[in-house]
Amino acid sequence: MGGLREKSDGALLRAVAAGDQAALADLYDRHAGWLHARLARRCADPEVVREVLQDTFVTVWRSAAAHRGEEAGGWLWTIAARRLVDAHRAQERTARTAPEPEAAATAPSAEDRVLAGLEYGDVGTALDRISPELREVLRATVVDGLSTREAARLLGIPEGTVKSRARRARTELRAALAQLNPSPLGGPA
């Protein structure tokens, strides 16, 4: 089945959804490098990074049919970030059930705690209330710390669109957070 390298992410994902293992291998070759680098910036344990990367592509194999669109980068990162949070939670549960002197060394970093808060705290709830395209831009530029150019390339949209979506996303996120936590003084938030 030649020509996989020229196919878009969307075409590869449609092929993966149809059970094409070669398409999954090509998608892996295309995206595993940058995913690994991003995960390694958030987790110092190379074994956890490898497991999360593997889990990410197992999830892609199982849920490729759910992806919509042509670019897969944002979707893949969302899966990987969630798997990383899950892995950290599993480590925390293990550390709580078997306290050992090394447990302090495996405590989550401040960045890991912030990422977990973003995923499951008020900010995560507020993020879920804004549109997916705005949420992707915020995650790419704020959570992942990508430049406008990097985010544009990752998401497959023009840089100007990244800037305008980021501005709209911040406005909508503020409004969603204000609804979750109204000002106790009754004034503007």
C-alpha positions as a printed NumPy array, in Angstrom:
array([[  0.   ,   0.   ,   0.   ],
       [  2.42 ,   2.674,  -1.173],
       [  1.888,   6.368,  -0.74 ],
       [  1.031,   6.462,   2.96 ],
       [  3.712,   9.094,   3.565],
       [  1.882,  11.557,   1.306],
       [ -1.481,  11.083,   3.027],
       [ -2.864,  13.66 ,   5.432],
       [ -3.322,  12.851,   9.105],
       [ -7.057,  12.65 ,   8.497],
       [ -6.611,  10.109,   5.687],
       [ -4.277,   8.056,   7.878],
       [ -6.75 ,   8.116,  10.758],
       [ -9.551,   6.975,   8.475],
       [ -7.31 ,   4.103,   7.362],
       [ -6.467,   3.296,  11.006],
       [-10.188,   3.268,  11.81 ],
       [-10.57 ,   0.686,   9.025],
       [ -7.9  ,  -1.487,  10.714],
       [ -4.846,  -0.498,   8.614],
       [ -1.777,  -1.178,  10.783],
       [  0.579,   0.397,   8.215],
       [ -1.362,   3.66 ,   8.521],
       [ -0.945,   3.537,  12.311],
       [  2.799,   2.946,  11.868],
       [  3.019,   5.934,   9.535],
       [  1.042,   8.117,  11.949],
       [  3.386,   6.977,  14.728],
       [  6.473,   7.782,  12.648],
       [  5.05 ,  11.202,  11.846],
       [  4.072,  12.233,  15.386],
       [  5.884,  10.11 ,  18.006],
       [  9.033,  12.253,  18.018],
       [  7.434,  15.55 ,  18.992],
       [  4.987,  13.813,  21.357],
       [  7.899,  12.103,  23.12 ],
       [  9.77 ,  15.415,  23.412],
       [  6.75 ,  17.194,  24.913],
       [  6.023,  14.372,  27.328],
       [  9.673,  14.267,  28.411],
       [  9.478,  17.998,  29.255],
       [  6.652,  17.21 ,  31.662],
       [  7.891,  13.941,  33.109],
       [ 11.443,  13.073,  34.147],
       [ 10.822,   9.304,  34.138],
       [ 11.676,   7.954,  30.658],
       [  9.795,   4.712,  31.335],
       [  6.592,   6.611,  32.109],
       [  7.097,   8.694,  28.954],
       [  7.46 ,   5.523,  26.849],
       [  4.376,   3.946,  28.447],
       [  2.3  ,   7.097,  27.927],
       [  3.408,   7.309,  24.292],
       [  2.465,   3.666,  23.77 ],
       [ -0.892,   4.158,  25.517],
       [ -1.533,   7.192,  23.318],
       [ -1.199,   5.186,  20.132],
       [ -3.214,   2.28 ,  21.546],
       [ -5.969,   4.832,  22.168],
       [ -5.551,   6.14 ,  18.615],
       [ -5.944,   2.577,  17.296],
       [ -9.136,   2.124,  19.292],
       [-10.71 ,   5.523,  18.682],
       [ -9.425,   6.739,  15.298],
       [-12.977,   6.802,  13.954],
       [-13.854,   9.485,  16.526],
       [-11.359,  11.997,  15.095],
       [-12.779,  14.664,  12.825],
       [-10.737,  16.83 ,  10.505],
       [ -7.396,  16.539,   8.761],
       [ -4.819,  17.55 ,  11.38 ],
       [ -4.26 ,  15.152,  14.253],
       [ -1.603,  16.956,  16.307],
       [ -3.918,  18.655,  18.792],
       [ -5.998,  15.514,  19.216],
       [ -2.902,  13.358,  19.771],
       [ -1.51 ,  15.792,  22.331],
       [ -4.82 ,  15.859,  24.204],
       [ -4.758,  12.06 ,  24.431],
       [ -1.09 ,  12.006,  25.499],
       [ -1.553,  14.734,  28.127],
       [ -4.52 ,  12.912,  29.623],
       [ -2.59 ,   9.635,  29.688],
       [  0.282,  11.424,  31.451],
       [ -2.065,  12.814,  34.098],
       [ -3.508,   9.298,  34.532],
       [  0.009,   7.864,  34.917],
       [  0.872,  10.455,  37.576],
       [ -2.332,   9.688,  39.442],
       [ -1.531,   5.979,  39.368],
       [  1.932,   6.743,  40.772],
       [  0.387,   8.87 ,  43.524],
       [ -2.048,   6.081,  44.455],
       [  0.81 ,   3.595,  44.562],
       [  2.879,   5.941,  46.716],
       [ -0.03 ,   6.419,  49.148],
       [ -0.715,   2.693,  49.514],
       [  2.948,   1.73 ,  49.988],
       [  4.725,   4.64 ,  51.684],
       [  8.467,   4.245,  51.374],
       [ 11.373,   6.624,  51.818],
       [ 11.597,   6.983,  48.024],
       [  7.982,   8.198,  47.886],
       [  9.134,  11.799,  48.323],
       [ 11.336,  11.472,  45.248],
       [  8.342,  10.369,  43.133],
       [  6.061,  13.166,  44.342],
       [  4.562,  15.094,  41.438],
       [  6.317,  18.277,  40.431],
       [  4.631,  21.662,  40.658],
       [  4.083,  21.535,  36.898],
       [  2.407,  18.106,  37.181],
       [  0.096,  19.426,  39.9  ],
       [ -0.8  ,  22.439,  37.746],
       [ -1.492,  20.17 ,  34.745],
       [ -3.718,  17.958,  36.868],
       [ -5.509,  21.071,  38.175],
       [ -6.008,  22.283,  34.632],
       [ -7.483,  18.955,  33.672],
       [ -9.727,  18.383,  36.69 ],
       [-10.116,  21.642,  38.669],
       [-12.212,  24.753,  38.013],
       [ -9.994,  25.731,  35.093],
       [-10.534,  22.3  ,  33.524],
       [-14.286,  22.652,  33.991],
       [-14.184,  26.131,  32.464],
       [-12.036,  24.862,  29.575],
       [-14.663,  22.211,  28.867],
       [-17.231,  24.991,  28.466],
       [-15.431,  26.756,  25.627],
       [-15.406,  25.524,  22.043],
       [-12.899,  22.782,  21.125],
       [-10.999,  24.945,  18.618],
       [-10.483,  27.666,  21.25 ],
       [ -9.539,  25.081,  23.882],
       [ -6.921,  23.55 ,  21.519],
       [ -5.311,  26.951,  20.971],
       [ -5.154,  27.657,  24.724],
       [ -3.659,  24.271,  25.469],
       [ -1.062,  24.679,  22.734],
       [ -0.037,  28.237,  23.634],
       [ -0.528,  28.351,  27.405],
       [ -0.273,  24.798,  28.749],
       [  2.28 ,  23.537,  26.217],
       [  4.063,  26.89 ,  25.958],
       [  4.243,  26.832,  22.166],
       [  4.872,  29.964,  20.162],
       [  2.158,  31.241,  17.827],
       [  4.062,  29.792,  14.87 ],
       [  4.499,  26.375,  16.548],
       [  0.835,  26.271,  17.563],
       [ -0.241,  27.202,  14.046],
       [  1.855,  24.394,  12.577],
       [  0.633,  21.881,  15.159],
       [ -3.039,  22.777,  14.715],
       [ -2.85 ,  23.312,  10.958],
       [ -4.224,  26.848,  11.023],
       [ -2.737,  30.273,  10.119],
       [ -0.827,  32.218,  12.771],
       [ -3.388,  35.035,  12.679],
       [ -6.11 ,  32.522,  13.465],
       [ -4.102,  31.278,  16.455],
       [ -3.84 ,  34.852,  17.758],
       [ -7.528,  35.658,  17.308],
       [ -8.645,  32.329,  18.786],
       [ -6.31 ,  32.793,  21.752],
       [ -7.813,  36.229,  22.434],
       [-11.383,  34.852,  22.159],
       [-10.449,  31.825,  24.259],
       [ -9.133,  33.97 ,  27.117],
       [-12.311,  36.062,  27.071],
       [-14.561,  32.995,  27.075],
       [-12.436,  31.273,  29.733],
       [-12.716,  34.324,  32.015],
       [-16.497,  34.316,  31.561],
       [-16.726,  30.574,  32.261],
       [-14.57 ,  30.923,  35.391],
       [-16.718,  33.848,  36.569],
       [-19.812,  31.643,  36.253],
       [-18.119,  28.914,  38.295],
       [-16.851,  31.335,  40.963],
       [-18.986,  34.479,  41.07 ],
       [-17.403,  37.408,  42.862],
       [-18.449,  37.384,  46.537],
       [-18.773,  41.191,  46.466],
       [-21.245,  41.153,  43.596],
       [-19.038,  43.356,  41.43 ],
       [-17.435,  42.551,  38.114],
       [-14.997,  39.651,  38.213]])
